[in-house]
PDB file of C-alpha atoms in Angstrom:
ATOM      1  CA  MET A  15       0.000   0.000   0.000  1.00 53.00           C
ATOM      2  CA  LYS A  16       2.792   2.391   0.962  1.00 51.00           C
ATOM      3  CA  LEU A  17       4.634   1.511  -2.243  1.00 49.00           C
ATOM      4  CA  LYS A  18       1.505   2.252  -4.281  1.00 50.00           C
ATOM      5  CA  ILE A  19       1.051   5.644  -2.598  1.00 51.00           C
ATOM      6  CA  TYR A  20       4.744   6.440  -3.128  1.00 51.00           C
ATOM      7  CA  THR A  21       4.460   5.497  -6.800  1.00 45.00           C
ATOM      8  CA  ILE A  22       1.400   7.714  -7.269  1.00 41.00           C
ATOM      9  CA  LEU A  23       3.139  10.645  -5.562  1.00 44.00           C
ATOM     10  CA  LEU A  24       6.247  10.151  -7.690  1.00 41.00           C
ATOM     11  CA  LEU A  25       4.215  10.055 -10.907  1.00 37.00           C
ATOM     12  CA  ASN A  26       2.366  13.208  -9.888  1.00 39.00           C
ATOM     13  CA  LEU A  27       5.675  14.912  -9.138  1.00 40.00           C
ATOM     14  CA  ILE A  28       7.094  13.961 -12.525  1.00 34.00           C
ATOM     15  CA  ALA A  29       3.933  15.148 -14.242  1.00 35.00           C
ATOM     16  CA  SER A  30       4.171  18.500 -12.471  1.00 37.00           C
ATOM     17  CA  LEU A  31       7.744  19.154 -13.616  1.00 36.00           C
ATOM     18  CA  PRO A  32       8.100  21.578 -16.536  1.00 43.00           C
ATOM     19  CA  SER A  33       8.535  19.839 -19.864  1.00 44.00           C
ATOM     20  CA  PHE A  34      10.788  21.235 -22.560  1.00 53.00           C
ATOM     21  CA  GLY A  35      10.864  20.658 -26.282  1.00 78.00           C
ATOM     22  CA  GLU A  36      14.210  21.504 -27.829  1.00 90.00           C
ATOM     23  CA  THR A  37      17.455  22.376 -26.044  1.00 94.00           C
ATOM     24  CA  LEU A  38      19.216  25.612 -27.033  1.00 95.00           C
ATOM     25  CA  GLY A  39      22.814  26.286 -25.994  1.00 94.00           C
ATOM     26  CA  VAL A  40      23.952  29.906 -26.190  1.00 94.00           C
ATOM     27  CA  PHE A  41      27.566  31.060 -25.941  1.00 90.00           C
ATOM     28  CA  THR A  42      27.787  34.827 -26.339  1.00 84.00           C
ATOM     29  CA  SER A  43      29.684  37.839 -25.054  1.00 76.00           C
ATOM     30  CA  SER A  44      26.538  39.952 -24.841  1.00 70.00           C
ATOM     31  CA  MET A  45      26.467  42.827 -22.343  1.00 67.00           C
ATOM     32  CA  THR A  46      23.476  41.087 -20.780  1.00 72.00           C
ATOM     33  CA  GLN A  47      24.503  38.766 -17.929  1.00 79.00           C
ATOM     34  CA  ALA A  48      23.926  35.061 -18.640  1.00 84.00           C
ATOM     35  CA  ARG A  49      21.070  34.691 -16.138  1.00 86.00           C
ATOM     36  CA  GLN A  50      19.285  37.805 -17.414  1.00 88.00           C
ATOM     37  CA  LEU A  51      19.862  36.823 -21.040  1.00 90.00           C
ATOM     38  CA  LYS A  52      18.259  33.458 -20.347  1.00 92.00           C
ATOM     39  CA  ARG A  53      15.201  35.241 -18.921  1.00 92.00           C
ATOM     40  CA  ASN A  54      15.076  37.535 -21.950  1.00 92.00           C
ATOM     41  CA  LEU A  55      15.191  34.593 -24.341  1.00 93.00           C
ATOM     42  CA  ARG A  56      12.489  32.732 -22.425  1.00 93.00           C
ATOM     43  CA  GLN A  57      10.173  35.726 -22.917  1.00 94.00           C
ATOM     44  CA  ASP A  58      10.162  35.152 -26.658  1.00 95.00           C
ATOM     45  CA  PRO A  59       7.030  33.142 -27.597  1.00 94.00           C
ATOM     46  CA  LEU A  60       9.138  30.992 -29.922  1.00 93.00           C
ATOM     47  CA  LEU A  61      11.485  29.919 -27.117  1.00 93.00           C
ATOM     48  CA  LYS A  62       9.405  29.922 -23.938  1.00 90.00           C
ATOM     49  CA  ASP A  63       8.640  26.181 -24.057  1.00 91.00           C
ATOM     50  CA  HIS A  64      12.217  25.132 -24.766  1.00 93.00           C
ATOM     51  CA  ARG A  65      15.225  24.495 -22.544  1.00 93.00           C
ATOM     52  CA  ILE A  66      17.803  27.281 -22.737  1.00 94.00           C
ATOM     53  CA  LEU A  67      21.342  27.251 -21.338  1.00 94.00           C
ATOM     54  CA  VAL A  68      23.453  30.420 -21.610  1.00 94.00           C
ATOM     55  CA  PHE A  69      27.239  30.715 -21.215  1.00 91.00           C
ATOM     56  CA  SER A  70      29.555  33.724 -21.422  1.00 85.00           C
ATOM     57  CA  ARG A  71      32.836  31.764 -21.548  1.00 84.00           C
ATOM     58  CA  GLN A  72      33.973  29.095 -23.981  1.00 85.00           C
ATOM     59  CA  ARG A  73      35.289  26.732 -21.318  1.00 86.00           C
ATOM     60  CA  ASP A  74      31.891  26.695 -19.598  1.00 89.00           C
ATOM     61  CA  PHE A  75      30.100  25.986 -22.870  1.00 90.00           C
ATOM     62  CA  ASP A  76      32.605  23.253 -23.765  1.00 89.00           C
ATOM     63  CA  ARG A  77      32.142  21.612 -20.369  1.00 91.00           C
ATOM     64  CA  ALA A  78      28.356  21.599 -20.730  1.00 92.00           C
ATOM     65  CA  ALA A  79      28.524  20.331 -24.323  1.00 90.00           C
ATOM     66  CA  LYS A  80      30.138  17.111 -23.075  1.00 89.00           C
ATOM     67  CA  PHE A  81      26.920  16.204 -21.283  1.00 88.00           C
ATOM     68  CA  GLU A  82      24.221  18.211 -23.072  1.00 88.00           C
ATOM     69  CA  LYS A  83      22.966  17.317 -26.530  1.00 87.00           C
ATOM     70  CA  PHE A  84      22.072  20.752 -27.865  1.00 93.00           C
ATOM     71  CA  ASP A  85      19.497  20.687 -30.641  1.00 94.00           C
ATOM     72  CA  PHE A  86      20.303  24.309 -31.478  1.00 95.00           C
ATOM     73  CA  THR A  87      23.219  26.569 -30.583  1.00 95.00           C
ATOM     74  CA  ILE A  88      24.038  30.256 -30.944  1.00 94.00           C
ATOM     75  CA  LEU A  89      27.807  30.571 -31.262  1.00 92.00           C
ATOM     76  CA  PRO A  90      30.361  33.262 -32.174  1.00 87.00           C
ATOM     77  CA  SER A  91      32.248  32.958 -35.444  1.00 80.00           C
ATOM     78  CA  ARG A  92      35.494  32.177 -33.624  1.00 78.00           C
ATOM     79  CA  TYR A  93      34.049  29.041 -32.012  1.00 81.00           C
ATOM     80  CA  PRO A  94      35.330  25.844 -33.719  1.00 80.00           C
ATOM     81  CA  VAL A  95      32.021  24.264 -34.769  1.00 83.00           C
ATOM     82  CA  ARG A  96      32.294  20.671 -36.017  1.00 79.00           C
ATOM     83  CA  SER A  97      30.643  20.451 -39.429  1.00 78.00           C
ATOM     84  CA  ASP A  98      29.840  16.768 -38.887  1.00 81.00           C
ATOM     85  CA  GLN A  99      27.735  17.674 -35.828  1.00 87.00           C
ATOM     86  CA  TYR A 100      26.107  21.025 -36.619  1.00 92.00           C
ATOM     87  CA  GLU A 101      25.104  23.049 -39.640  1.00 92.00           C
ATOM     88  CA  ALA A 102      24.534  26.803 -39.781  1.00 93.00           C
ATOM     89  CA  LEU A 103      20.898  27.938 -40.086  1.00 94.00           C
ATOM     90  CA  PHE A 104      20.942  31.704 -39.575  1.00 96.00           C
ATOM     91  CA  GLN A 105      23.502  34.485 -39.627  1.00 96.00           C
ATOM     92  CA  LEU A 106      22.886  37.189 -37.025  1.00 96.00           C
ATOM     93  CA  THR A 107      23.365  40.714 -38.376  1.00 96.00           C
ATOM     94  CA  ARG A 108      23.753  44.265 -37.124  1.00 94.00           C
ATOM     95  CA  GLN A 109      22.616  47.210 -39.255  1.00 93.00           C
ATOM     96  CA  GLY A 110      22.494  44.924 -42.271  1.00 94.00           C
ATOM     97  CA  ALA A 111      26.053  43.637 -41.849  1.00 95.00           C
ATOM     98  CA  ALA A 112      27.161  40.127 -40.898  1.00 95.00           C
ATOM     99  CA  THR A 113      30.475  41.402 -39.526  1.00 95.00           C
ATOM    100  CA  PHE A 114      31.776  44.030 -37.122  1.00 95.00           C
ATOM    101  CA  ARG A 115      35.197  45.337 -36.120  1.00 96.00           C
ATOM    102  CA  TYR A 116      36.699  45.379 -32.658  1.00 95.00           C
ATOM    103  CA  GLN A 117      38.301  48.649 -31.643  1.00 95.00           C
ATOM    104  CA  ILE A 118      41.570  49.215 -29.802  1.00 95.00           C
ATOM    105  CA  ILE A 119      40.865  51.981 -27.306  1.00 94.00           C
ATOM    106  CA  THR A 120      43.078  53.946 -24.925  1.00 93.00           C
ATOM    107  CA  LEU A 121      42.641  56.935 -22.635  1.00 91.00           C
ATOM    108  CA  GLU A 122      46.212  58.222 -22.937  1.00 88.00           C
ATOM    109  CA  GLU A 123      47.682  60.087 -25.912  1.00 87.00           C
ATOM    110  CA  ARG A 124      51.045  58.380 -25.448  1.00 85.00           C
ATOM    111  CA  TRP A 125      49.543  55.059 -26.494  1.00 83.00           C
ATOM    112  CA  ARG A 126      48.349  56.300 -29.892  1.00 78.00           C
ATOM    113  CA  ASP A 127      51.454  54.791 -31.490  1.00 79.00           C
ATOM    114  CA  ILE A 128      51.397  51.261 -30.103  1.00 79.00           C
ATOM    115  CA  LYS A 129      53.670  49.905 -32.841  1.00 75.00           C
ATOM    116  CA  SER A 130      56.734  51.482 -31.235  1.00 77.00           C
ATOM    117  CA  SER A 131      55.965  50.247 -27.705  1.00 84.00           C
ATOM    118  CA  PRO A 132      53.713  47.188 -27.272  1.00 89.00           C
ATOM    119  CA  PRO A 133      51.069  47.899 -24.599  1.00 92.00           C
ATOM    120  CA  ILE A 134      49.236  45.728 -22.087  1.00 94.00           C
ATOM    121  CA  LEU A 135      45.905  44.793 -23.670  1.00 95.00           C
ATOM    122  CA  GLY A 136      42.674  44.299 -21.729  1.00 95.00           C
ATOM    123  CA  ALA A 137      40.112  41.885 -23.165  1.00 93.00           C
ATOM    124  CA  PHE A 138      36.998  40.041 -22.071  1.00 89.00           C
ATOM    125  CA  ASP A 139      37.663  36.480 -20.902  1.00 86.00           C
ATOM    126  CA  GLU A 140      35.393  34.555 -23.236  1.00 83.00           C
ATOM    127  CA  LEU A 141      37.902  32.303 -25.010  1.00 82.00           C
ATOM    128  CA  GLY A 142      40.497  31.572 -22.336  1.00 80.00           C
ATOM    129  CA  ARG A 143      44.031  32.974 -22.323  1.00 80.00           C
ATOM    130  CA  ARG A 144      45.608  30.798 -25.021  1.00 81.00           C
ATOM    131  CA  ASN A 145      42.728  31.168 -27.465  1.00 86.00           C
ATOM    132  CA  MET A 146      42.441  34.909 -26.806  1.00 88.00           C
ATOM    133  CA  ASN A 147      46.142  35.412 -27.566  1.00 88.00           C
ATOM    134  CA  GLN A 148      45.698  33.674 -30.908  1.00 90.00           C
ATOM    135  CA  PHE A 149      42.470  35.510 -31.656  1.00 92.00           C
ATOM    136  CA  ALA A 150      43.962  38.946 -30.904  1.00 92.00           C
ATOM    137  CA  LYS A 151      46.914  38.221 -33.209  1.00 92.00           C
ATOM    138  CA  SER A 152      44.603  37.122 -36.016  1.00 93.00           C
ATOM    139  CA  ILE A 153      42.386  40.219 -35.970  1.00 94.00           C
ATOM    140  CA  PHE A 154      45.157  42.739 -35.174  1.00 94.00           C
ATOM    141  CA  PRO A 155      47.999  41.352 -37.336  1.00 94.00           C
ATOM    142  CA  LYS A 156      49.870  44.690 -37.413  1.00 90.00           C
ATOM    143  CA  TYR A 157      50.316  44.896 -33.658  1.00 90.00           C
ATOM    144  CA  GLN A 158      52.058  43.155 -30.806  1.00 90.00           C
ATOM    145  CA  PHE A 159      51.001  43.292 -27.171  1.00 92.00           C
ATOM    146  CA  LYS A 160      53.231  43.032 -24.114  1.00 92.00           C
ATOM    147  CA  ARG A 161      50.628  40.773 -22.547  1.00 92.00           C
ATOM    148  CA  ILE A 162      46.862  40.360 -22.320  1.00 94.00           C
ATOM    149  CA  LYS A 163      44.885  40.828 -19.116  1.00 94.00           C
ATOM    150  CA  LEU A 164      41.483  39.188 -19.117  1.00 92.00           C
ATOM    151  CA  SER A 165      38.366  40.531 -17.434  1.00 89.00           C
ATOM    152  CA  GLY A 166      35.572  38.248 -16.262  1.00 84.00           C
ATOM    153  CA  LYS A 167      32.958  40.921 -17.012  1.00 84.00           C
ATOM    154  CA  LEU A 168      32.539  43.124 -20.064  1.00 85.00           C
ATOM    155  CA  LYS A 169      31.481  46.068 -17.931  1.00 85.00           C
ATOM    156  CA  ASP A 170      34.844  45.988 -16.100  1.00 88.00           C
ATOM    157  CA  LEU A 171      36.937  46.603 -19.229  1.00 89.00           C
ATOM    158  CA  TYR A 172      36.589  50.380 -19.232  1.00 87.00           C
ATOM    159  CA  PRO A 173      37.305  50.716 -15.474  1.00 88.00           C
ATOM    160  CA  MET A 174      40.439  48.571 -15.999  1.00 91.00           C
ATOM    161  CA  LEU A 175      41.552  51.134 -18.549  1.00 91.00           C
ATOM    162  CA  ALA A 176      40.607  54.139 -16.418  1.00 88.00           C
ATOM    163  CA  LEU A 177      42.464  52.746 -13.385  1.00 90.00           C
ATOM    164  CA  GLY A 178      45.613  52.103 -15.412  1.00 90.00           C
ATOM    165  CA  ASN A 179      45.533  48.319 -14.990  1.00 94.00           C
ATOM    166  CA  VAL A 180      45.887  48.054 -18.776  1.00 95.00           C
ATOM    167  CA  GLU A 181      47.041  50.563 -21.393  1.00 94.00           C
ATOM    168  CA  VAL A 182      44.599  49.647 -24.165  1.00 95.00           C
ATOM    169  CA  ILE A 183      41.501  47.463 -24.529  1.00 95.00           C
ATOM    170  CA  MET A 184      39.915  45.606 -27.438  1.00 94.00           C
ATOM    171  CA  ILE A 185      36.174  46.022 -27.459  1.00 92.00           C
ATOM    172  CA  ASP A 186      33.046  45.827 -29.595  1.00 92.00           C
ATOM    173  CA  PRO A 187      32.071  49.479 -30.290  1.00 91.00           C
ATOM    174  CA  GLN A 188      28.466  48.710 -29.362  1.00 88.00           C
ATOM    175  CA  VAL A 189      29.603  47.468 -25.954  1.00 87.00           C
ATOM    176  CA  LEU A 190      31.879  50.497 -25.543  1.00 87.00           C
ATOM    177  CA  GLU A 191      28.959  52.891 -25.946  1.00 85.00           C
ATOM    178  CA  THR A 192      27.122  51.075 -23.165  1.00 82.00           C
ATOM    179  CA  ILE A 193      29.891  50.772 -20.584  1.00 79.00           C
ATOM    180  CA  ARG A 194      31.319  54.291 -20.937  1.00 79.00           C
ATOM    181  CA  LYS A 195      28.020  56.129 -20.370  1.00 75.00           C
ATOM    182  CA  ASP A 196      28.859  56.954 -16.759  1.00 71.00           C
ATOM    183  CA  SER A 197      32.497  57.837 -17.433  1.00 74.00           C
ATOM    184  CA  LYS A 198      33.796  61.349 -18.071  1.00 77.00           C
ATOM    185  CA  ALA A 199      36.958  60.036 -19.730  1.00 79.00           C
ATOM    186  CA  THR A 200      37.007  60.319 -23.524  1.00 85.00           C
ATOM    187  CA  PRO A 201      38.189  57.171 -25.339  1.00 90.00           C
ATOM    188  CA  ILE A 202      40.881  57.502 -27.998  1.00 92.00           C
ATOM    189  CA  LEU A 203      40.495  55.172 -30.979  1.00 93.00           C
ATOM    190  CA  ILE A 204      43.823  53.666 -32.029  1.00 92.00           C
ATOM    191  CA  ASP A 205      42.663  51.272 -34.721  1.00 93.00           C
ATOM    192  CA  GLN A 206      40.037  48.750 -35.767  1.00 96.00           C
ATOM    193  CA  SER A 207      40.382  45.013 -36.235  1.00 96.00           C
ATOM    194  CA  GLU A 208      39.972  42.925 -39.322  1.00 96.00           C
ATOM    195  CA  PRO A 209      36.255  42.153 -39.932  1.00 96.00           C
ATOM    196  CA  VAL A 210      34.878  39.624 -37.440  1.00 94.00           C
ATOM    197  CA  ALA A 211      31.732  37.649 -38.264  1.00 92.00           C
ATOM    198  CA  LEU A 212      28.776  38.017 -35.925  1.00 94.00           C
ATOM    199  CA  PRO A 213      27.326  34.861 -34.283  1.00 93.00           C
ATOM    200  CA  LYS A 214      25.337  32.218 -36.120  1.00 95.00           C
ATOM    201  CA  ILE A 215      22.472  29.928 -35.112  1.00 95.00           C
ATOM    202  CA  PHE A 216      23.295  26.255 -35.673  1.00 95.00           C
ATOM    203  CA  VAL A 217      21.123  23.142 -35.708  1.00 94.00           C
ATOM    204  CA  LYS A 218      22.243  19.608 -34.910  1.00 92.00           C
ATOM    205  CA  LYS A 219      23.003  17.717 -38.103  1.00 90.00           C
ATOM    206  CA  GLY A 220      19.876  15.991 -39.397  1.00 90.00           C
ATOM    207  CA  HIS A 221      17.636  17.448 -36.670  1.00 90.00           C
ATOM    208  CA  LYS A 222      14.143  18.199 -37.985  1.00 90.00           C
ATOM    209  CA  SER A 223      12.065  20.702 -36.056  1.00 89.00           C
ATOM    210  CA  PRO A 224       9.588  23.540 -36.689  1.00 89.00           C
ATOM    211  CA  LEU A 225      12.233  25.812 -35.139  1.00 91.00           C
ATOM    212  CA  ASN A 226      14.412  25.206 -38.196  1.00 91.00           C
ATOM    213  CA  THR A 227      12.054  27.624 -39.931  1.00 91.00           C
ATOM    214  CA  THR A 228      10.316  29.638 -37.210  1.00 92.00           C
ATOM    215  CA  LEU A 229      13.534  30.934 -35.622  1.00 93.00           C
ATOM    216  CA  ALA A 230      13.490  33.439 -38.471  1.00 94.00           C
ATOM    217  CA  ASN A 231      10.690  35.162 -36.529  1.00 95.00           C
ATOM    218  CA  LEU A 232      12.566  35.836 -33.289  1.00 95.00           C
ATOM    219  CA  LYS A 233      11.374  39.038 -31.632  1.00 95.00           C
ATOM    220  CA  LYS A 234      13.407  42.234 -32.010  1.00 95.00           C
ATOM    221  CA  ALA A 235      13.874  42.347 -28.229  1.00 94.00           C
ATOM    222  CA  THR A 236      15.392  38.850 -28.345  1.00 94.00           C
ATOM    223  CA  LEU A 237      17.856  39.852 -31.042  1.00 94.00           C
ATOM    224  CA  GLN A 238      18.772  43.050 -29.202  1.00 92.00           C
ATOM    225  CA  ALA A 239      19.539  41.030 -26.068  1.00 91.00           C
ATOM    226  CA  LEU A 240      22.017  39.085 -28.222  1.00 92.00           C
ATOM    227  CA  GLY A 241      23.652  42.330 -29.404  1.00 90.00           C
ATOM    228  CA  VAL A 242      22.229  42.252 -32.948  1.00 94.00           C
ATOM    229  CA  ASP A 243      19.120  43.543 -34.700  1.00 94.00           C
ATOM    230  CA  ASP A 244      18.268  40.997 -37.409  1.00 96.00           C
ATOM    231  CA  LEU A 245      19.087  37.594 -38.863  1.00 96.00           C
ATOM    232  CA  LYS A 246      19.330  36.029 -42.306  1.00 94.00           C
ATOM    233  CA  ARG A 247      18.844  32.427 -43.349  1.00 94.00           C
ATOM    234  CA  ILE A 248      22.011  30.714 -44.551  1.00 90.00           C
ATOM    235  CA  THR A 249      21.395  29.020 -47.896  1.00 76.00           C
ATOM    236  CA  SER A 250      22.709  25.610 -48.918  1.00 65.00           C
ATOM    237  CA  GLU A 251      25.313  27.417 -51.046  1.00 57.00           C
ATOM    238  CA  GLY A 252      26.628  29.214 -47.970  1.00 56.00           C
ATOM    239  CA  GLY A 253      25.117  32.610 -48.776  1.00 58.00           C
ATOM    240  CA  THR A 254      22.322  34.357 -46.879  1.00 61.00           C
ATOM    241  CA  SER A 255      18.748  35.327 -47.644  1.00 58.00           C
ATOM    242  CA  ARG A 256      16.012  37.077 -45.728  1.00 58.00           C
TER     243      ARG A 256
END
């Protein structure tokens, strides 16, 4: 009798747990904190019934990917996506462009000419130290840096610069406009990076779902939370279409 009651209670508990359809893994360096970004994404009618996991650092995403079977992912261009596991569905865009350029910013005139004296670079810790070193070299091939200091939060980059902990920072100009609002210091633009592709939405290879199509209708607020304003479908030829 007790076993029967326990079984009934257990079944009722299982039935009361929230059920999710697809699983979406998001790795992004958005200004929105991971927990808040997850809430923002869940407010989109297209995503509210699906499981969403958000990460701001590559090592955290990689760790989760060992155990989670993501049906869909949103990943930056620099993430090494395995073509035998995932295929690109949508390219996220900003003001009609699929790429952007990082800026090298300083607050001191003496660092305008960084070719003659390599500075200490501040950067957001999304890729880990080794990967960030390689990434910085690839997008700023003309420059060398004495070393790279990583910040765990995007919003701390500008204070690092203002306090003199670093001499220059590399930053998305959209993020810069947000984090310098309360600062009286005027940033000095040294240079811009090579073009860097904005994130893409990927689907697990062979996975069939209504979301394969309906993700094209993500709300503007959802896209803005991801740091973009639109998306384009990636064609089988590798191009994009609206």
